[in-house]
Coordinates of C-alpha atoms in Angstrom, one line a residue:
X1 CA 6.8 -33.1 -12.1
X2 CA 5.5 -30.4 -9.7
X3 CA 2.0 -29.0 -9.9
X4 CA 0.2 -25.9 -8.6
X5 CA -3.4 -24.9 -7.8
X6 CA -4.2 -21.3 -6.9
X7 CA -5.7 -21.0 -3.3
X8 CA -9.0 -19.6 -4.4
X9 CA -11.0 -20.9 -1.4
X10 CA -8.6 -19.3 1.0
X11 CA -8.7 -15.9 -0.8
X12 CA -12.5 -16.0 -1.0
X13 CA -12.6 -16.5 2.7
X14 CA -10.2 -13.6 3.4
X15 CA -11.9 -11.2 1.1
X16 CA -15.5 -11.9 2.0
X17 CA -15.4 -13.0 5.6
X18 CA -12.2 -11.9 7.4
X19 CA -11.6 -8.5 5.9
X20 CA -15.1 -8.0 4.4
X21 CA -13.6 -5.8 1.6
X22 CA -17.0 -4.7 0.3
X23 CA -16.9 -2.3 3.3
X24 CA -14.2 -0.4 1.2
X25 CA -16.7 0.4 -1.6
X26 CA -16.4 4.1 -0.8
X27 CA -12.9 4.0 -2.2
X28 CA -12.5 4.4 -6.0
X29 CA -12.3 1.0 -7.8
X30 CA -13.8 -1.2 -5.1
X31 CA -17.4 -0.9 -6.1
X32 CA -16.3 -2.1 -9.6
X33 CA -15.1 -5.4 -8.1
X34 CA -18.0 -6.9 -6.1
X35 CA -17.7 -10.5 -4.9
X36 CA -18.9 -12.1 -8.2
X37 CA -16.5 -10.0 -10.2
X38 CA -13.6 -10.8 -7.9
X39 CA -14.3 -14.5 -8.1
X40 CA -14.4 -14.3 -11.9
X41 CA -11.1 -12.4 -12.0
X42 CA -9.4 -14.8 -9.6
X43 CA -10.7 -17.9 -11.5
X44 CA -9.4 -16.6 -14.8
X45 CA -6.1 -15.7 -13.2
X46 CA -5.9 -19.2 -11.7
X47 CA -6.4 -20.7 -15.2
X48 CA -3.7 -18.6 -16.7
X49 CA -1.1 -19.3 -14.0
X50 CA -1.9 -23.0 -13.7
X51 CA -2.1 -23.8 -17.4
X52 CA 0.3 -21.3 -19.0
X53 CA 2.9 -20.2 -16.5
X54 CA 3.4 -23.3 -14.3
X55 CA 4.3 -25.6 -17.2
X56 CA 7.0 -23.1 -18.2
X57 CA 8.7 -23.0 -14.8
X58 CA 10.8 -26.1 -15.3
X59 CA 11.6 -25.1 -18.9
X60 CA 12.8 -21.6 -17.7
X61 CA 15.0 -23.2 -15.0
X62 CA 16.6 -25.6 -17.5
X63 CA 17.0 -23.2 -20.5
X64 CA 17.7 -20.0 -18.7
X65 CA 18.3 -16.8 -20.7
X66 CA 20.9 -16.5 -23.5
X67 CA 23.0 -13.4 -24.4
X68 CA 24.1 -13.2 -28.0
X69 CA 27.2 -11.6 -29.4
X70 CA 25.3 -8.5 -30.4
X71 CA 24.0 -8.0 -26.9
X72 CA 20.5 -9.3 -27.5
X73 CA 19.0 -11.6 -24.9
X74 CA 16.5 -14.3 -25.6
X75 CA 14.3 -15.8 -22.9
X76 CA 13.3 -19.4 -22.4
X77 CA 10.9 -21.1 -24.8
X78 CA 7.3 -20.0 -24.3
X79 CA 8.1 -16.9 -22.2
X80 CA 7.5 -14.4 -25.0
X81 CA 4.1 -15.9 -25.9
X82 CA 3.1 -16.0 -22.2
X83 CA 4.0 -12.4 -21.7
X84 CA 1.9 -11.4 -24.7
X85 CA -1.0 -13.2 -23.0
X86 CA -0.3 -11.4 -19.7
X87 CA -0.6 -8.1 -21.4
X88 CA -3.6 -9.0 -23.6
X89 CA -5.4 -10.4 -20.6
X90 CA -5.2 -7.0 -18.8
X91 CA -3.4 -8.4 -15.9
X92 CA -0.6 -5.8 -15.8
X93 CA -3.1 -2.9 -15.8
X94 CA -5.6 -4.3 -13.5
X95 CA -5.0 -1.7 -10.8
X96 CA -3.6 1.1 -13.0
X97 CA -5.6 4.3 -13.6
X98 CA -8.3 4.1 -16.3
X99 CA -6.9 7.3 -17.9
X100 CA -3.9 5.4 -19.0
X101 CA -5.7 2.3 -20.2
X102 CA -5.9 0.4 -16.8
X103 CA -8.9 -1.0 -15.1
X104 CA -8.6 1.0 -11.8
X105 CA -9.4 -2.0 -9.6
X106 CA -8.0 -2.4 -6.1
X107 CA -4.3 -3.0 -5.7
X108 CA -5.3 -5.8 -3.3
X109 CA -6.5 -7.8 -6.3
X110 CA -3.2 -7.3 -8.1
X111 CA -1.2 -8.5 -5.1
X112 CA -3.3 -11.6 -5.0
X113 CA -2.8 -12.3 -8.7
X114 CA 0.9 -11.7 -8.2
X115 CA 1.0 -14.5 -5.6
X116 CA -0.5 -16.9 -8.2
X117 CA 2.1 -15.9 -10.8
X118 CA 5.0 -16.2 -8.3
X119 CA 4.0 -19.6 -7.2
X120 CA 3.5 -20.8 -10.7
X121 CA 6.7 -19.3 -12.2
X122 CA 8.7 -16.9 -10.0
X123 CA 11.3 -16.0 -12.7
X124 CA 8.6 -15.1 -15.3
X125 CA 6.6 -13.1 -12.8
X126 CA 9.5 -10.7 -12.2
X127 CA 9.2 -9.2 -15.6
X128 CA 5.7 -8.0 -15.0
X129 CA 6.3 -7.2 -11.3
X130 CA 9.1 -4.8 -12.0
X131 CA 7.1 -3.2 -14.8
X132 CA 4.3 -2.5 -12.3
X133 CA 6.8 -1.0 -9.9
X134 CA 8.2 1.2 -12.7
X135 CA 4.7 2.4 -13.7
X136 CA 4.0 3.2 -10.0
X137 CA 7.1 5.4 -9.8
X138 CA 6.2 7.2 -13.0
X139 CA 2.6 7.8 -12.0
X140 CA 3.7 9.4 -8.7
X141 CA 6.8 11.4 -9.8
X142 CA 6.8 11.5 -13.6
X143 CA 5.9 14.5 -15.7
X144 CA 2.5 14.3 -17.5
X145 CA 4.2 13.7 -20.8
X146 CA 6.3 10.9 -19.3
X147 CA 3.2 9.2 -17.9
X148 CA 1.4 9.6 -21.2
X149 CA 4.3 8.2 -23.3
X150 CA 5.3 5.2 -21.2
X151 CA 2.6 4.0 -18.9
X152 CA -0.1 2.9 -21.5
X153 CA 2.4 0.8 -23.5
X154 CA 3.8 -0.8 -20.3
X155 CA 0.4 -1.8 -18.9
X156 CA -0.6 -3.1 -22.3
X157 CA 2.4 -5.5 -22.2
X158 CA 4.0 -3.8 -25.2
X159 CA 7.0 -2.5 -23.1
X160 CA 8.5 -3.6 -19.8
X161 CA 10.2 -1.7 -17.0
X162 CA 13.2 -2.1 -14.7
X163 CA 14.8 -0.4 -11.7
X164 CA 18.6 0.3 -11.9
X165 CA 20.1 0.9 -8.5
X166 CA 23.0 -1.4 -7.7
X167 CA 26.6 -0.8 -9.0
X168 CA 29.7 -3.0 -8.5
X169 CA 30.9 -0.9 -5.6
X170 CA 27.5 -0.1 -3.9
X171 CA 24.4 -2.0 -3.0
X172 CA 22.4 -0.8 0.0
X173 CA 24.5 2.4 0.4
X174 CA 23.4 4.1 -2.8
X175 CA 25.2 7.3 -1.8
X176 CA 28.3 5.6 -3.2
X177 CA 27.0 5.3 -6.8
X178 CA 29.1 6.6 -9.6
X179 CA 26.8 6.6 -12.6
X180 CA 26.8 10.2 -13.9
X181 CA 24.3 12.3 -15.7
X182 CA 25.3 15.3 -17.9
X183 CA 22.6 17.8 -18.8
X184 CA 22.0 18.6 -22.5
X185 CA 20.8 21.8 -24.1
X186 CA 17.4 20.2 -24.9
X187 CA 16.8 19.4 -21.2
X188 CA 17.7 15.7 -21.5
X189 CA 20.7 14.0 -19.9
X190 CA 23.5 11.8 -21.1
X191 CA 23.7 8.8 -18.7
X192 CA 27.0 6.9 -18.3
X193 CA 27.9 4.1 -15.9
X194 CA 27.4 0.4 -15.1
X195 CA 24.6 -1.2 -13.2
X196 CA 24.6 -4.8 -12.0
X197 CA 21.9 -7.3 -10.9
X198 CA 19.3 -5.7 -13.1
X199 CA 16.4 -8.1 -13.3
X200 CA 14.8 -8.1 -16.8
X201 CA 17.5 -5.7 -18.0
X202 CA 17.5 -7.1 -21.5
X203 CA 15.2 -9.6 -23.2
X204 CA 13.0 -10.4 -26.2
X205 CA 9.6 -10.3 -24.5
X206 CA 8.8 -6.8 -25.7
X207 CA 10.0 -4.3 -28.3
X208 CA 11.1 -1.7 -25.7
X209 CA 12.4 -1.7 -22.1
X210 CA 11.9 1.4 -19.9
X211 CA 14.8 1.6 -17.5
X212 CA 14.5 3.8 -14.3
X213 CA 18.1 4.7 -13.4
X214 CA 19.7 6.3 -10.4
X215 CA 22.5 8.6 -11.4
X216 CA 24.4 11.7 -10.1
X217 CA 24.2 14.9 -12.1
X218 CA 27.5 16.7 -12.6
X219 CA 28.2 19.0 -9.6
X220 CA 25.5 17.3 -7.4
X221 CA 26.2 17.0 -3.6
X222 CA 28.0 13.9 -2.4
X223 CA 26.2 11.0 -0.9
X224 CA 22.5 10.1 -1.2
X225 CA 21.5 13.8 -1.3
X226 CA 23.0 14.1 -4.7
X227 CA 21.2 11.2 -6.4
X228 CA 18.6 11.8 -9.2
X229 CA 16.2 9.4 -11.0
X230 CA 16.0 9.2 -14.8
X231 CA 13.8 7.3 -17.3
X232 CA 16.1 5.8 -20.0
X233 CA 14.3 3.7 -22.7
X234 CA 16.2 0.9 -24.5
X235 CA 14.8 2.3 -27.7
X236 CA 14.2 6.1 -28.0
X237 CA 10.6 7.0 -28.5
X238 CA 9.5 9.6 -31.1
X239 CA 7.0 12.4 -30.3
X240 CA 4.2 10.4 -32.0
X241 CA 4.9 7.4 -29.8
X242 CA 6.7 5.3 -32.5
X243 CA 10.0 3.8 -31.8
X244 CA 13.2 5.5 -33.0
X245 CA 16.9 4.8 -32.8
X246 CA 18.4 2.4 -30.2
X247 CA 19.6 4.2 -27.1
X248 CA 23.1 3.9 -25.6
X249 CA 22.3 1.1 -23.2
X250 CA 23.4 -2.5 -23.6
X251 CA 23.6 -5.7 -21.7
X252 CA 27.2 -6.5 -20.9
X253 CA 26.5 -10.0 -19.5
X254 CA 23.9 -12.1 -17.8
X255 CA 24.6 -13.1 -14.2
X256 CA 25.1 -16.8 -13.5
X257 CA 22.7 -17.4 -10.6
X258 CA 21.6 -20.0 -8.1
X259 CA 18.0 -19.8 -9.2
X260 CA 15.4 -17.8 -11.1
X261 CA 17.2 -18.8 -14.3
X262 CA 14.2 -17.7 -16.5
X263 CA 14.7 -14.1 -15.5
X264 CA 17.5 -12.2 -17.3
X265 CA 19.6 -10.7 -14.5
X266 CA 21.9 -8.4 -16.4
X267 CA 25.0 -6.2 -16.1
X268 CA 23.8 -3.0 -17.9
X269 CA 26.2 -0.6 -19.5
X270 CA 25.1 3.0 -20.1
X271 CA 27.3 4.8 -22.6
X272 CA 26.0 8.3 -23.0
X273 CA 22.4 7.0 -23.1
X274 CA 19.7 9.6 -23.4
X275 CA 17.5 10.0 -20.3
X276 CA 15.0 12.4 -18.8
X277 CA 14.8 13.5 -15.2
X278 CA 11.9 12.1 -13.1
X279 CA 10.9 14.5 -10.4
X280 CA 13.4 17.0 -9.0
X281 CA 17.1 17.1 -9.3
X282 CA 18.9 15.4 -6.3
X283 CA 15.6 13.9 -5.1
X284 CA 15.9 10.6 -6.9
X285 CA 15.4 8.4 -3.9
X286 CA 11.8 9.7 -3.5
X287 CA 10.9 8.2 -6.8
X288 CA 13.0 5.1 -6.3
X289 CA 11.4 4.4 -2.9
X290 CA 8.0 4.2 -4.6
X291 CA 9.5 1.4 -6.7
X292 CA 11.4 -0.2 -3.8
X293 CA 8.3 -0.3 -1.6
X294 CA 6.3 -1.8 -4.4
X295 CA 9.1 -4.3 -5.0
X296 CA 9.6 -5.1 -1.3
X297 CA 5.9 -6.0 -0.9
X298 CA 6.2 -8.0 -4.1
X299 CA 9.3 -9.9 -2.8
X300 CA 7.5 -10.6 0.4
X301 CA 4.8 -12.3 -1.7
X302 CA 7.5 -14.3 -3.4
X303 CA 8.4 -15.8 -0.1
X304 CA 4.8 -16.8 0.5
X305 CA 4.4 -18.0 -3.0
X306 CA 7.3 -20.4 -3.0
X307 CA 6.3 -21.7 0.4
X308 CA 2.8 -22.3 -0.9
X309 CA 3.8 -24.2 -4.1
X310 CA 6.4 -26.2 -2.1
X311 CA 3.7 -27.1 0.5
X312 CA 1.2 -28.2 -2.1
X313 CA 3.7 -30.6 -3.7
X314 CA 4.9 -31.9 -0.3
X315 CA 1.3 -32.7 0.7
X316 CA 0.7 -34.6 -2.5
X317 CA 3.9 -36.6 -2.0
X318 CA 3.1 -37.3 1.6
X319 CA -0.3 -38.7 0.7
X320 CA 1.2 -40.9 -2.0
X321 CA 4.5 -42.1 -0.6
X322 CA 4.4 -45.4 1.3
X323 CA 7.0 -45.7 4.1
X324 CA 6.7 -47.5 7.4
X325 CA 3.7 -48.0 9.6
X326 CA 1.8 -45.6 11.8
X327 CA 2.9 -45.6 15.4
X328 CA -0.7 -46.2 16.5
X329 CA -1.2 -49.1 14.1
X330 CA -1.5 -49.6 10.4
X331 CA -3.7 -47.1 8.6
X332 CA -3.5 -48.8 5.2
X333 CA -3.5 -52.6 6.0
X334 CA -4.2 -53.5 2.4
X335 CA -0.9 -51.9 1.4
X336 CA 2.7 -52.9 2.2
X337 CA 3.2 -49.6 4.2
X338 CA 1.3 -46.5 5.2
X339 CA 1.5 -43.2 3.4
X340 CA 4.0 -41.0 5.3
X341 CA 1.3 -38.4 6.1
X342 CA 0.3 -40.7 9.0
X343 CA 3.5 -39.9 10.9
X344 CA 3.4 -37.1 13.5
X345 CA 6.7 -35.5 12.4
X346 CA 5.5 -35.3 8.8
X347 CA 2.3 -33.7 9.9
X348 CA 4.2 -31.3 12.2
X349 CA 6.2 -30.2 9.2
X350 CA 3.3 -29.8 6.9
X351 CA 1.2 -27.9 9.5
X352 CA 4.1 -25.6 10.2
X353 CA 4.3 -24.6 6.6
X354 CA 0.5 -24.4 6.2
X355 CA 0.0 -22.3 9.3
X356 CA 2.6 -19.8 8.0
X357 CA 1.1 -19.7 4.5
X358 CA -2.4 -18.9 5.6
X359 CA -1.3 -16.3 8.1
X360 CA 1.1 -14.7 5.7
X361 CA -1.5 -14.5 3.0
X362 CA -3.9 -12.8 5.4
X363 CA -1.1 -10.3 6.3
X364 CA -0.6 -9.6 2.6
X365 CA -4.3 -8.9 2.0
X366 CA -4.5 -6.8 5.1
X367 CA -1.5 -4.7 4.1
X368 CA -2.6 -4.4 0.5
X369 CA -6.0 -3.0 1.7
X370 CA -4.0 -0.4 3.7
X371 CA -2.1 0.4 0.5
X372 CA -5.4 1.0 -1.3
X373 CA -6.6 3.2 1.5
X374 CA -3.4 5.2 1.5
X375 CA -3.6 5.9 -2.3
X376 CA -7.4 6.1 -2.8
X377 CA -9.0 7.5 0.4
X378 CA -10.2 11.1 0.5
X379 CA -9.9 11.1 4.4
X380 CA -6.6 12.5 5.5
X381 CA -6.7 10.6 8.9
X382 CA -7.4 7.3 7.1
X383 CA -4.5 7.9 4.7
X384 CA -2.1 8.7 7.6
X385 CA -3.1 5.6 9.5
X386 CA -2.6 3.5 6.3
X387 CA 0.7 5.1 5.6
X388 CA 1.8 4.4 9.1
X389 CA 0.8 0.8 8.7
X390 CA 2.6 0.4 5.4
X391 CA 5.8 2.0 6.7
X392 CA 5.9 -0.3 9.8
X393 CA 4.8 -3.5 8.1
X394 CA 6.9 -3.4 4.8
X395 CA 10.2 -4.4 6.4
X396 CA 8.4 -7.1 8.5
X397 CA 6.7 -8.5 5.5
X398 CA 9.8 -8.5 3.3
X399 CA 12.1 -9.9 6.0
X400 CA 9.9 -12.4 7.7
X401 CA 8.0 -13.8 4.7
X402 CA 11.1 -14.4 2.7
X403 CA 13.1 -15.9 5.7
X404 CA 10.3 -18.3 6.5
X405 CA 9.4 -18.9 2.9
X406 CA 12.9 -20.2 2.2
X407 CA 12.9 -22.2 5.3
X408 CA 9.6 -23.7 4.4
X409 CA 10.8 -24.6 0.9
X410 CA 13.6 -26.5 2.6
X411 CA 11.1 -28.2 4.9
X412 CA 8.9 -29.2 2.0
X413 CA 11.9 -30.6 0.1
X414 CA 12.7 -32.7 3.2
X415 CA 9.4 -34.5 2.8
X416 CA 10.6 -36.1 -0.4
X417 CA 13.7 -37.6 1.1
X418 CA 16.3 -38.3 -1.6
X419 CA 13.8 -37.4 -4.3
X420 CA 13.7 -33.9 -3.0
X421 CA 17.4 -33.5 -4.0
X422 CA 16.7 -34.7 -7.6
X423 CA 15.8 -32.0 -10.1
X424 CA 12.9 -33.7 -11.9
X425 CA 10.7 -33.5 -8.8
X426 CA 11.0 -29.7 -8.8
X427 CA 11.6 -29.2 -5.1
X428 CA 15.2 -28.2 -5.3
X429 CA 14.2 -25.5 -7.8
X430 CA 11.8 -24.0 -5.2
X431 CA 14.6 -23.9 -2.7
X432 CA 17.0 -22.2 -5.1
X433 CA 14.4 -19.8 -6.4
X434 CA 13.2 -18.9 -2.9
X435 CA 16.7 -18.1 -1.6
X436 CA 17.1 -14.8 -3.6
X437 CA 14.1 -13.2 -2.0
X438 CA 16.0 -13.0 1.3
X439 CA 18.7 -11.0 -0.4
X440 CA 17.4 -8.5 -3.0
X441 CA 15.4 -5.4 -2.5
X442 CA 17.3 -4.9 0.7
X443 CA 18.8 -7.9 2.5
X444 CA 16.8 -9.1 5.4
X445 CA 19.3 -7.8 8.0
X446 CA 18.9 -4.4 6.5
X447 CA 15.1 -4.8 6.8
X448 CA 15.5 -5.5 10.5
X449 CA 17.7 -2.5 11.0
X450 CA 15.3 -0.3 9.1
X451 CA 12.4 -1.6 11.3
X452 CA 14.3 -0.9 14.6
X453 CA 16.2 2.1 13.6
X454 CA 13.7 4.1 11.5
X455 CA 10.2 2.6 11.3
X456 CA 9.8 1.8 15.0
X457 CA 10.7 5.3 16.4
X458 CA 9.1 7.2 13.5
X459 CA 6.5 9.8 14.7
X460 CA 7.2 8.9 18.3
X461 CA 6.4 5.2 17.7
X462 CA 2.9 6.1 16.5
X463 CA 2.5 3.1 14.1
X464 CA 3.7 0.5 16.6
X465 CA 1.5 1.9 19.3
X466 CA -1.5 1.8 17.0
X467 CA -0.8 -1.9 16.2
X468 CA -0.4 -2.8 19.9
X469 CA -3.7 -1.1 20.6
X470 CA -5.5 -2.8 17.8
X471 CA -4.5 -6.3 18.8
X472 CA -5.2 -5.6 22.5
X473 CA -8.7 -4.2 21.6
X474 CA -9.5 -7.3 19.5
X475 CA -8.5 -9.6 22.4
X476 CA -10.6 -7.5 24.8
X477 CA -13.6 -7.4 22.6
X478 CA -13.8 -11.2 22.3
X479 CA -12.5 -12.1 25.8
X480 CA -15.9 -13.4 26.9
X481 CA -16.1 -15.8 23.9
X482 CA -15.2 -19.2 25.4
X483 CA -14.4 -20.6 21.9
X484 CA -11.8 -17.9 21.3
X485 CA -9.8 -18.4 24.5
X486 CA -7.4 -21.0 23.1
X487 CA -6.4 -18.4 20.6
X488 CA -6.6 -15.1 22.5
X489 CA -4.6 -16.2 25.6
X490 CA -1.5 -17.1 23.5
X491 CA -1.9 -14.0 21.4
X492 CA -2.1 -11.7 24.5
X493 CA 1.1 -13.4 25.9
X494 CA 2.9 -12.9 22.6
X495 CA 1.8 -9.3 22.4
X496 CA 3.2 -8.8 25.9
X497 CA 6.5 -10.2 24.7
X498 CA 6.6 -7.7 21.8
X499 CA 5.8 -4.8 24.1
X500 CA 8.5 -5.8 26.5
X501 CA 11.0 -6.1 23.6
X502 CA 10.0 -2.7 22.3
X503 CA 10.4 -1.1 25.8
X504 CA 13.8 -2.8 26.2
X505 CA 15.0 -1.4 22.9
X506 CA 13.7 2.1 23.8
X507 CA 15.5 2.0 27.1
X508 CA 18.8 0.4 26.0
X509 CA 19.4 1.3 22.3
X510 CA 19.7 5.1 22.3
X511 CA 22.8 5.1 24.5
X512 CA 24.2 2.0 23.0
X513 CA 23.1 1.6 19.4
X514 CA 24.7 -1.9 19.1
X515 CA 21.9 -3.2 21.3
X516 CA 19.5 -2.3 18.5
X517 CA 21.7 -3.9 15.9
X518 CA 22.2 -7.1 17.8
X519 CA 18.5 -7.5 18.5
X520 CA 17.1 -6.2 15.2
X521 CA 16.5 -9.6 13.5
X522 CA 15.0 -11.2 16.5
X523 CA 12.7 -8.1 16.9
X524 CA 11.6 -8.4 13.3
X525 CA 10.8 -12.1 13.7
X526 CA 9.0 -11.4 17.0
X527 CA 6.9 -8.7 15.4
X528 CA 6.1 -11.0 12.5
X529 CA 5.0 -13.8 14.8
X530 CA 2.6 -11.5 16.7
X531 CA 1.2 -10.2 13.5
X532 CA 0.6 -13.8 12.3
X533 CA -1.1 -14.5 15.6
X534 CA -3.4 -11.6 15.1
X535 CA -4.2 -12.7 11.6
X536 CA -5.0 -16.2 12.9
X537 CA -7.3 -14.8 15.6
X538 CA -9.2 -12.9 13.0
X539 CA -9.4 -15.8 10.7
X540 CA -10.6 -18.2 13.5
X541 CA -13.3 -15.7 14.6
X542 CA -14.6 -15.4 11.0
X543 CA -14.6 -19.2 10.7
X544 CA -16.4 -19.7 14.0
X545 CA -19.1 -17.2 12.9
X546 CA -19.7 -19.0 9.7
X547 CA -19.9 -22.3 11.5
X548 CA -22.4 -20.8 14.0
X549 CA -24.4 -19.6 11.0
X550 CA -24.7 -23.2 9.7
X551 CA -21.8 -23.5 7.3
X552 CA -20.4 -27.0 7.5
X553 CA -17.6 -26.7 5.0
X554 CA -14.6 -28.8 6.1
X555 CA -12.4 -25.9 5.1
X556 CA -13.7 -24.0 8.2
X557 CA -13.0 -26.7 10.8
X558 CA -9.5 -27.1 9.2
X559 CA -9.0 -23.4 9.8
X560 CA -9.7 -23.8 13.5
X561 CA -7.3 -26.7 13.9
X562 CA -4.5 -25.1 11.9
X563 CA -5.0 -21.9 13.9
X564 CA -4.7 -23.8 17.2
X565 CA -1.5 -25.5 15.9
X566 CA 0.0 -22.1 15.3
X567 CA -1.0 -20.8 18.7
X568 CA 0.3 -23.9 20.5
X569 CA 3.4 -24.8 18.5
X570 CA 4.7 -21.7 16.7
X571 CA 3.6 -18.5 18.5
X572 CA 5.5 -19.5 21.8
X573 CA 8.7 -18.7 19.9
X574 CA 8.1 -15.1 20.8
X575 CA 9.6 -15.8 24.3
X576 CA 12.8 -17.0 22.7
X577 CA 13.2 -13.9 20.6
X578 CA 12.5 -11.7 23.6
X579 CA 15.2 -13.5 25.6
X580 CA 17.7 -13.0 22.9
X581 CA 16.9 -9.3 22.5
X582 CA 17.3 -8.7 26.2
X583 CA 20.9 -10.2 26.2
X584 CA 22.0 -7.0 24.5
X585 CA 25.1 -6.8 22.3
X586 CA 27.9 -7.6 24.8
X587 CA 28.9 -11.0 23.5
X588 CA 28.0 -10.2 19.9
X589 CA 30.5 -7.3 19.8
X590 CA 33.2 -8.5 22.3
X591 CA 35.5 -10.4 19.9
X592 CA 38.0 -8.2 18.0
X593 CA 37.6 -8.5 14.2
X594 CA 40.9 -10.4 13.9
X595 CA 39.5 -13.2 16.1
X596 CA 37.0 -14.2 13.5

């Protein structure tokens, strides 16, 4: 059976040494979470995820969710009790405003705890993750009475939340949606339509589910400009906060999926359900984008989380499994064979996964800190820079972390040989669960197009230019440090490749947009590699400083080796992506459709 241990040492290093987050104590909430408090929170979260959620992962996969004839859905054994613990432990409201019952601590902490949950039990984690996204949308765009009515019960774990976008005829192109909203005399709306792929759409974890639904008000403009956002509870809520009559929303069926069986992915039927407008008429995408951006960062963490848990189990197996002898002579002469971790190709595989995990985790922490600045800083310039960063990095995080996370789950499965294909070892579940993250919240090809078509040229390329300048400045500042040269030289080369690719797209895409489309995925992967390289350079510098200060922890020397592996074996792939981008779109678009 698989196991999981939260990466507490790695996170302590990132918080305290790489990003030194106590420097953010001028922001609300940060001074309430000094190092000792952070460590206590992370330790308790680790216990909950390791002892409560991880043992339920296999159960959830085997049992799945069950829809009954009356439309009710029951979740796998143990899920309801675990969700109750999640709410009672305050984990859902950790970063929510105190005025609604939250603790107001940094979002960075919440994203870290989400990684633990997603590694331990990805299907379970989605119920709380979507609830957090729904709360975020309500807090930004909801009316005061909506916030007061829904948010406290959601963060307490009494109610959950969902996002309802997709319909049978439309996914990414939400301008095609048909769900309609008819205004009533009391200011409410009657919502009618069908939504599909709704994660957590119906379940027995809580007594109410707060659906955020995109719909078109009668007479609204066609396309995306006519879409509005509504809050539609499963059970109507009385003025005093008590539950009233069931609303006109039901689960038509549960999707039969490749993975994440423990999450109820539903077809939802709205039959004159009562809902209330969130924000302004025909401005629904503003509110939904709050949820989508939260969800995209959360899905990026899912990619990292599945890579991490798959890696941990692959390492344990590689240390235990005896097979063959080392090429340089027996390493376990008292045994009939050596453990497979002595073989170079096994180590190459494991280091490839580990080097990604540690860089990706650093990137998540870095970007989460930017999110905290964007939402909490009183300095307009700091907020703008943080917003720029979030806009640029969100599609990279979602696309690259989920692409590589799935690939790494497959690599980790390979370590087990035939056992990796057998369900009881758990590796094939990691592969199946990881696969969805590349698809939902905007398929990764869409993320790449968003990066190249919207985020890169936004504000004259301000965000990308700021990133290039930051990386170049770091390399320049430490150029005289001999110990940093094995890391900075490859990073500078890779940054040059990214700048060349950016310039090529600027020169060749405006007149021929297919050039941007053909190179978008390679550009996203290239940008991700350079960002990982920057994260590794920062981690190596922090590790070297601690070693120079007398810290002899083996963890630090392992950082230096893993960072060097990344620079030597993984970062050079930037040249491949650059070469592909510069071929343009000629051969990609030459064949007529009927030739396929």
